[in-house]
Amino acid sequence: MSETYPQNTIFVIADGHQATVYSNHGKGGKLGLKKIEDWHPENLDDDGPAFTRPKESSAQDLDEATFAKQIANRLNQRALKGHINHLVLVADPQTLGQIRPSLDKTTNELLIKEFAKTLTNSSIEEIERSIG
């Protein structure tokens, strides 16, 4: 049985280096993703990761953790402004684990599904098949 998602559900497909935001325009619970925008890390040296990282963390690990925090912050801002009705997160397990703790209560209440999958370089059709 395939998943059903409300129209205008926001889908964030992310990894530690990039994220793409989609909206569901499918009708009758069917999945029909349309790309809204791409997100890339910004000002990584100024921002810093969400939580204390082990001393042995590499610069890349710190950058990825910082970007995960940036993704969560963007989602929190949009949720508070009422720009998200339903949210689905799709990210590699490490990035998903770094995003989740930074989501505030409002954003968590909008989260209807999450997938620990790496789909950032997948086509819309492949994403729809994988999570649909």
XYZ file of C-alpha atoms in Angstrom:
132
model
C 0.000 0.000 0.000
C 1.392 3.379 -0.923
C 1.592 6.393 1.383
C -0.868 9.241 1.078
C 0.226 12.799 1.633
C -1.973 15.899 1.892
C -1.681 18.480 -0.850
C 0.944 21.162 -0.177
C 2.902 18.910 2.182
C 6.484 20.201 2.264
C 9.186 17.619 1.586
C 12.806 18.348 2.496
C 15.300 16.018 0.834
C 18.664 16.615 2.512
C 22.145 15.459 3.266
C 25.070 17.181 4.948
C 25.848 19.269 1.844
C 22.558 20.230 0.214
C 18.808 20.179 0.581
C 15.978 20.485 -1.908
C 12.504 21.564 -0.875
C 9.457 20.199 -2.694
C 5.719 20.656 -2.324
C 3.153 17.944 -2.993
C 0.723 18.978 -5.717
C -0.763 15.512 -6.190
C -4.500 15.123 -5.818
C -6.428 12.550 -3.824
C -3.512 11.711 -1.531
C -1.262 10.876 -4.475
C 2.304 12.119 -4.539
C 3.144 14.770 -7.148
C 6.273 16.639 -6.109
C 7.221 20.043 -7.489
C 10.564 21.626 -6.640
C 10.385 24.866 -4.678
C 14.035 25.660 -3.973
C 17.524 24.434 -3.139
C 19.270 25.133 0.148
C 23.019 25.207 0.587
C 25.202 25.767 3.661
C 25.770 29.429 4.529
C 28.320 31.086 6.822
C 29.385 27.784 8.361
C 32.252 29.350 10.305
C 29.916 31.909 11.886
C 27.081 29.564 12.756
C 28.499 26.420 14.367
C 26.843 23.026 14.907
C 23.727 22.494 16.963
C 25.322 20.515 19.773
C 28.720 19.905 21.292
C 30.703 17.710 18.945
C 33.414 15.205 19.905
C 36.970 16.581 19.738
C 37.810 14.076 16.991
C 35.150 15.547 14.671
C 36.577 16.586 11.325
C 35.956 19.971 9.742
C 33.564 18.240 7.335
C 31.630 16.687 10.244
C 31.295 20.110 11.849
C 30.151 21.694 8.577
C 27.539 18.974 8.043
C 26.240 19.335 11.601
C 26.060 23.106 11.160
C 24.122 22.744 7.905
C 21.690 20.345 9.609
C 21.070 23.034 12.231
C 20.524 25.595 9.459
C 17.938 23.316 7.829
C 16.097 22.950 11.143
C 16.201 26.713 11.739
C 14.713 27.425 8.304
C 11.958 24.897 8.907
C 11.249 26.336 12.368
C 10.956 29.867 10.942
C 8.618 28.752 8.162
C 6.480 26.715 10.527
C 6.107 29.645 12.943
C 5.032 31.885 10.051
C 2.395 29.342 9.006
C 4.135 28.470 5.717
C 4.105 24.737 6.460
C 0.976 22.671 7.051
C 2.573 19.219 6.855
C 6.236 18.239 6.709
C 8.140 15.172 5.518
C 11.898 14.907 6.136
C 14.079 12.672 3.978
C 17.772 12.635 4.857
C 20.672 10.292 5.328
C 20.570 8.823 8.851
C 23.322 11.076 10.245
C 21.806 14.303 8.898
C 18.300 13.296 9.970
C 19.636 12.606 13.464
C 21.182 16.072 13.546
C 18.092 17.904 12.237
C 15.529 16.317 14.565
C 16.798 17.674 17.919
C 16.852 21.235 16.525
C 13.218 21.212 15.427
C 10.990 23.180 17.777
C 7.624 21.998 19.099
C 5.592 23.684 16.353
C 7.664 22.121 13.588
C 7.597 18.684 15.230
C 3.811 18.810 15.334
C 3.772 19.350 11.547
C 6.135 16.437 10.868
C 4.029 13.594 9.465
C 6.790 11.267 8.248
C 10.544 10.928 8.096
C 12.768 8.668 6.047
C 16.405 7.850 6.799
C 17.430 7.658 3.136
C 19.931 9.424 0.923
C 17.935 10.768 -2.030
C 19.540 14.177 -2.668
C 20.891 13.185 -6.082
C 17.714 11.364 -7.125
C 15.187 12.507 -9.704
C 11.684 13.531 -8.644
C 10.403 10.233 -10.041
C 12.930 8.243 -7.991
C 12.032 10.183 -4.839
C 8.306 9.631 -5.403
C 8.889 5.886 -5.954
C 11.064 5.620 -2.862
C 8.716 7.387 -0.415
C 5.340 7.027 -2.148
